[in-house]
Coordinates of C-alpha atoms and ligand atoms in Angstrom, one line a residue:
M10 CA 87.5 42.7 20.2
T11 CA 88.6 45.3 17.8
A12 CA 86.0 48.0 17.2
V13 CA 84.5 48.9 13.8
V14 CA 85.6 52.5 13.1
I15 CA 82.6 54.7 12.3
D16 CA 83.9 56.9 9.6
G17 CA 82.3 60.3 10.2
K18 CA 84.2 62.0 7.4
A19 CA 82.8 59.6 4.8
F20 CA 79.3 59.7 6.3
A21 CA 79.3 63.5 6.4
A22 CA 80.3 63.5 2.7
R23 CA 77.3 61.3 2.0
V24 CA 74.9 63.6 3.9
R25 CA 76.3 66.7 2.1
G26 CA 75.7 64.8 -1.2
Q27 CA 72.1 64.1 -0.2
V28 CA 71.6 67.7 0.8
A29 CA 73.1 69.0 -2.5
A30 CA 70.9 66.6 -4.6
H31 CA 67.8 67.9 -2.7
V32 CA 68.8 71.5 -3.1
A33 CA 69.3 70.9 -6.9
R34 CA 65.7 69.5 -7.1
L35 CA 64.3 72.5 -5.1
R36 CA 65.9 74.8 -7.6
E37 CA 64.7 72.9 -10.7
E38 CA 61.2 72.1 -9.5
H39 CA 60.4 75.2 -7.4
G40 CA 62.9 77.9 -8.4
L41 CA 64.0 77.9 -4.7
Q42 CA 67.5 78.3 -3.2
P43 CA 67.9 77.7 0.6
G44 CA 70.0 80.4 2.3
L45 CA 72.1 80.3 5.4
A46 CA 73.3 83.5 7.2
V47 CA 76.2 83.2 9.6
V48 CA 76.9 86.0 12.0
L49 CA 80.4 86.3 13.6
V50 CA 81.1 89.0 16.2
G51 CA 84.8 89.5 16.9
E52 CA 88.1 88.0 15.9
D53 CA 88.2 84.6 17.7
P54 CA 90.6 82.6 15.4
A55 CA 88.8 79.2 15.9
S56 CA 85.4 80.8 15.2
Q57 CA 86.8 82.4 12.0
V58 CA 87.9 79.0 10.8
Y59 CA 84.5 77.5 11.6
V60 CA 82.7 80.3 9.8
R61 CA 84.9 80.0 6.7
N62 CA 84.3 76.2 6.5
K63 CA 80.6 76.7 7.0
G64 CA 80.5 79.3 4.1
T65 CA 82.5 77.0 1.8
Q66 CA 80.4 73.9 2.4
T67 CA 77.1 75.9 2.2
A68 CA 78.1 77.1 -1.3
E69 CA 79.3 73.7 -2.3
A70 CA 75.8 72.3 -1.5
G71 CA 74.3 74.8 -3.9
M72 CA 72.8 77.0 -1.1
A73 CA 73.2 80.8 -0.7
S74 CA 75.7 81.8 2.0
F75 CA 75.5 85.1 3.7
E76 CA 78.4 86.1 6.1
H77 CA 78.1 88.9 8.5
R78 CA 81.4 89.8 10.3
L79 CA 80.9 92.4 13.0
P80 CA 83.6 94.1 15.1
A81 CA 84.1 92.8 18.7
D82 CA 82.7 96.0 20.2
T83 CA 79.3 95.7 18.3
S84 CA 76.5 96.8 20.5
E85 CA 73.7 94.4 21.5
A86 CA 71.2 96.8 19.8
D87 CA 73.1 96.6 16.5
L88 CA 73.3 92.8 16.6
L89 CA 69.6 92.5 17.4
A90 CA 68.8 94.8 14.5
L91 CA 70.8 92.6 12.1
I92 CA 69.0 89.5 13.4
A93 CA 65.7 91.2 12.9
R94 CA 66.6 92.0 9.3
L95 CA 67.7 88.4 8.7
N96 CA 64.5 87.1 10.3
A97 CA 62.5 89.2 7.8
S98 CA 64.6 88.3 4.8
P99 CA 62.9 85.8 2.4
A100 CA 66.3 84.7 1.0
V101 CA 67.4 83.5 4.5
H102 CA 66.1 80.2 5.8
G103 CA 68.7 79.5 8.4
I104 CA 70.5 81.9 10.9
L105 CA 73.5 80.9 12.9
V106 CA 75.2 83.2 15.4
Q107 CA 78.7 81.9 16.1
L108 CA 79.3 81.3 19.8
P109 CA 80.9 82.2 22.1
L110 CA 79.9 85.9 21.8
P111 CA 82.0 88.7 23.4
K112 CA 81.2 89.0 27.1
H113 CA 79.3 92.3 26.8
L114 CA 76.6 90.5 24.7
D115 CA 73.8 88.4 26.3
S116 CA 74.0 85.1 24.4
D117 CA 70.6 83.9 25.6
L118 CA 68.9 87.2 24.5
V119 CA 70.6 87.1 21.2
I120 CA 69.8 83.4 20.4
N121 CA 66.2 83.9 21.5
S122 CA 65.8 86.8 19.1
I123 CA 66.3 84.5 16.1
D124 CA 63.0 83.3 14.5
P125 CA 62.7 79.7 15.9
A126 CA 61.9 78.5 12.4
K127 CA 65.3 79.8 11.2
D128 CA 67.2 78.7 14.3
V129 CA 69.3 76.0 12.5
D130 CA 71.5 75.6 15.6
G131 CA 68.4 74.5 17.6
F132 CA 69.4 76.6 20.6
H133 CA 66.3 78.9 20.8
I134 CA 64.2 78.2 23.9
S135 CA 61.2 77.2 21.7
N136 CA 63.2 74.6 19.9
V137 CA 64.6 73.3 23.2
G138 CA 61.0 73.0 24.5
L139 CA 59.7 71.3 21.4
L140 CA 62.6 68.7 21.4
G141 CA 62.0 68.1 25.1
T142 CA 58.3 67.4 24.5
G143 CA 58.9 65.2 21.4
Q144 CA 57.6 67.7 18.9
K145 CA 59.0 68.7 15.5
S146 CA 61.8 71.2 16.1
M147 CA 65.2 72.4 14.8
V148 CA 67.7 70.0 16.5
P149 CA 71.2 71.0 17.5
C150 CA 73.7 69.9 14.8
T151 CA 76.3 67.9 16.8
P152 CA 73.8 65.6 18.6
L153 CA 71.8 65.2 15.4
G154 CA 75.0 64.0 13.7
C155 CA 75.6 61.5 16.5
L156 CA 72.1 60.2 16.2
M157 CA 72.4 59.8 12.4
M158 CA 75.6 57.8 12.8
L159 CA 74.0 55.6 15.5
R160 CA 70.9 54.9 13.3
D161 CA 73.1 54.2 10.3
H162 CA 75.3 51.8 12.3
H163 CA 72.6 50.0 14.3
G164 CA 69.4 50.4 12.3
S165 CA 67.2 50.6 15.4
I166 CA 68.6 51.6 18.8
A167 CA 65.3 51.1 20.7
G168 CA 65.7 49.5 24.1
M169 CA 69.5 50.0 24.3
N170 CA 71.1 51.5 27.4
A171 CA 72.6 54.8 26.5
V172 CA 74.9 56.8 28.8
V173 CA 75.7 60.5 27.9
V174 CA 78.6 61.9 29.8
G175 CA 78.1 65.7 29.9
R176 CA 75.0 67.8 30.4
S177 CA 75.6 70.9 28.4
N178 CA 72.8 72.6 26.6
I179 CA 74.5 72.3 23.2
V180 CA 75.5 68.6 23.3
G181 CA 74.7 66.5 26.4
K182 CA 71.1 67.4 27.1
P183 CA 69.8 67.4 23.5
M184 CA 71.8 64.2 22.8
A185 CA 69.9 62.6 25.7
Q186 CA 66.6 63.8 24.4
L187 CA 67.3 62.4 21.0
L188 CA 68.3 59.0 22.4
L189 CA 65.1 59.0 24.5
G190 CA 63.1 59.9 21.3
D191 CA 64.6 56.8 19.7
S192 CA 63.5 54.8 22.8
C193 CA 66.8 54.2 24.4
T194 CA 67.0 53.9 28.2
V195 CA 69.0 57.0 28.9
T196 CA 71.3 58.1 31.8
I197 CA 73.0 61.5 31.8
A198 CA 76.2 61.6 33.8
H199 CA 78.2 64.7 34.8
S200 CA 80.9 65.9 37.1
R201 CA 78.9 65.0 40.3
T202 CA 78.0 61.5 39.1
R203 CA 79.0 58.8 41.7
D204 CA 81.1 55.9 40.3
L205 CA 81.1 57.1 36.7
A206 CA 83.1 54.0 35.7
A207 CA 80.3 51.7 36.8
V208 CA 77.7 53.9 35.1
C209 CA 79.7 53.8 31.8
R210 CA 80.1 50.0 32.0
G211 CA 76.3 49.7 31.8
A212 CA 76.1 51.5 28.4
D213 CA 75.4 49.8 25.1
I214 CA 75.8 53.3 23.7
L215 CA 78.4 55.6 25.4
V216 CA 78.5 59.2 24.3
A217 CA 81.3 61.3 25.7
A218 CA 80.8 65.1 25.6
V219 CA 83.0 66.3 28.5
G220 CA 85.9 68.3 27.1
R221 CA 88.6 66.4 29.0
P222 CA 91.3 64.7 26.9
E223 CA 91.1 60.9 26.9
M224 CA 89.2 60.8 30.2
I225 CA 87.4 57.6 29.6
P226 CA 89.6 54.5 29.6
G227 CA 88.9 51.2 27.9
D228 CA 88.0 49.4 31.1
W229 CA 85.0 51.7 31.5
V230 CA 83.5 50.4 28.3
K231 CA 81.2 47.3 28.1
P232 CA 82.6 44.8 25.6
G233 CA 80.9 45.3 22.2
A234 CA 79.4 48.8 23.1
T235 CA 79.3 51.6 20.7
V236 CA 81.4 54.6 21.7
V237 CA 80.6 58.1 20.3
D238 CA 83.4 60.6 21.1
V239 CA 82.2 64.2 20.8
G240 CA 85.3 65.7 22.5
I241 CA 87.7 67.9 20.6
N242 CA 90.7 68.6 22.7
R243 CA 94.1 70.1 21.6
V244 CA 97.0 68.5 23.4
E245 CA 100.8 68.5 22.9
R246 CA 102.3 65.1 22.1
D247 CA 105.9 64.5 21.1
G248 CA 106.3 68.3 20.6
K249 CA 103.4 68.5 18.2
M250 CA 99.8 69.8 18.8
R251 CA 97.3 67.0 18.2
L252 CA 93.5 66.6 18.4
V253 CA 92.2 64.0 20.8
G254 CA 88.7 63.1 22.0
D255 CA 87.3 62.5 25.5
V256 CA 88.0 58.8 25.4
D257 CA 91.2 56.9 25.3
Y258 CA 90.9 55.8 21.6
A259 CA 93.2 52.8 21.6
G260 CA 92.0 51.5 25.0
C261 CA 88.3 51.9 24.1
A262 CA 88.7 50.5 20.5
A263 CA 90.2 47.3 22.0
V264 CA 86.9 46.7 23.9
A265 CA 84.1 48.4 22.0
G266 CA 82.1 47.0 19.1
A267 CA 82.2 50.4 17.3
I268 CA 83.8 53.7 17.9
T269 CA 84.0 57.2 16.3
P270 CA 87.6 58.5 15.9
V271 CA 88.8 62.0 16.7
P272 CA 89.4 63.7 14.3
G273 CA 87.1 62.3 11.5
G274 CA 84.2 61.1 13.6
V275 CA 81.5 63.5 15.1
G276 CA 83.3 66.7 14.0
P277 CA 82.6 66.5 10.2
M278 CA 78.9 65.6 10.9
T279 CA 78.3 68.9 12.7
I280 CA 78.6 71.1 9.6
A281 CA 76.8 68.4 7.4
C282 CA 73.9 68.6 9.9
L283 CA 73.9 72.4 9.7
L284 CA 73.4 72.1 6.0
A285 CA 70.7 69.5 6.5
N286 CA 68.9 71.8 9.0
T287 CA 69.0 74.7 6.6
L288 CA 67.5 72.6 3.9
T289 CA 64.8 71.3 6.4
A290 CA 64.0 74.9 7.5
C291 CA 63.6 76.0 3.8
C292 CA 61.3 73.1 3.0
R293 CA 59.2 73.8 6.2
A294 CA 59.0 77.5 5.3
K295 CA 57.6 76.7 1.9
G296 CA 55.3 73.8 3.0
L297 CA 57.3 71.3 1.0
P298 CA 58.1 67.7 2.1
E299 CA 61.1 67.5 4.3
P300 CA 64.3 65.7 3.1
E301 CA 64.2 62.0 4.2
G302 CA 66.7 60.7 6.7
L303 CA 68.1 64.2 7.5
T304 CA 66.0 65.1 10.5
A305 CA 65.6 63.6 14.0
Ligands
NDP3 P1 80.8 71.9 28.5 O1 82.0 72.3 29.1 O2 79.7 72.9 28.3 O3 80.2 70.7 29.3 C1 81.0 69.6 29.7 C2 80.2 68.6 30.6 O4 81.1 67.6 31.0 C3 79.5 69.3 31.8 O5 78.2 68.8 31.9 C4 80.4 68.7 33.0 O6 79.6 68.4 34.1 C5 80.9 67.4 32.4 N1 82.1 67.0 33.1 C6 83.2 67.8 33.3 N2 84.1 67.1 33.9 C7 83.6 65.9 34.2 C8 84.1 64.7 34.9 N3 85.3 64.7 35.4 N4 83.3 63.7 34.9 C9 82.0 63.7 34.4 N5 81.5 64.7 33.7 C10 82.3 65.8 33.6 O7 81.2 71.2 27.1 P2 80.4 71.0 25.7 O8 79.2 70.1 25.9 O9 80.2 72.3 25.0 O10 81.5 70.2 24.9 C11 82.0 68.9 25.3 C12 83.1 68.5 24.3 O11 82.6 68.3 23.0 C13 84.2 69.5 24.2 O12 85.5 68.8 24.0 C14 83.9 70.3 22.9 O13 85.0 70.8 22.3 C15 83.3 69.1 22.1 N6 82.4 69.6 21.1 C16 82.5 69.1 19.9 C17 81.6 69.4 18.8 C18 81.8 68.8 17.5 O14 81.4 69.4 16.5 N7 82.3 67.6 17.4 C19 80.6 70.5 19.0 C20 80.5 70.9 20.4 C21 81.3 70.5 21.4 P3 78.9 69.6 35.0 O15 77.7 70.0 34.3 O16 78.6 68.8 36.3 O17 80.0 70.6 35.2

């Protein structure tokens, strides 16, 4: 079997288009403009690129983009004071603090100081609890993007066996909660899982979120399964730096029914879902109907 390639780049462009159309309607009908504030502390080069991309795509969707770049030695008190101002600002509907933060700052404290209604990353403890109990919440962007692609590809995923490899708070655990919310039978695997190969072979949907280049070979994949590769790993091949996922793409694509590539799969969906979450947060704040198909 040769897998259908799930084109995350094209799908993300469609999501951004839907967001932009909804934003335009909000402006015309209600004189509203959703706003996203991104806070970057320090000079991490990868984070700088992410923040720049987020700013550009936010503006392209017709939303207001507020960037706050703070020096690496910013005190916790100053950062918390900025977040308090953003929480109080009526022009800001979404707040994202770019992680990782410098080591002297307590990430949990900082994230939990964001108003949960503006927590478009979905990392605030209230949103984690709401998601875990099946209530309306802000949902972390990367797992939301994976869920949207799965729903788009399959229609319903109810009753399918889903295996999530990885149990981080930002990808693995919320991914598992979302799959459970769509009535999959969910297994979460991790570094202590026994016979990971056998666990993966039971999956109709296999989500890899490990951070180990090409760790999952084709013979761990059930024929016809859908493979969602969240991994982004930089490796050197033939003297050049390349991006690869957590699955062996060629080996898995030969067995799977559908697969997301790296790059061009889950990655572009993450920022698209950040825009969708900002729009959702704005609609909720104003008591307006939420955009259809852009929430969990
Ligand atoms: P973490 O390092 O936080 O978590 C990795 C998870 O993988 C852990 O739960 C760990 O298990 C598990 N793991 C590690 N080694 C093994 C192994 N040999 N067998 C089984 N499980 C293992 O990573 P993240 O969740 O933050 O990210 C995962 C990947 O996704 C990374 O490549 C990251 O770059 C990428 N990513 C991509 C995004 C995107 O936009 N596409 C966004 C966020 C992340 P244990 O808990 O037991 O240690």
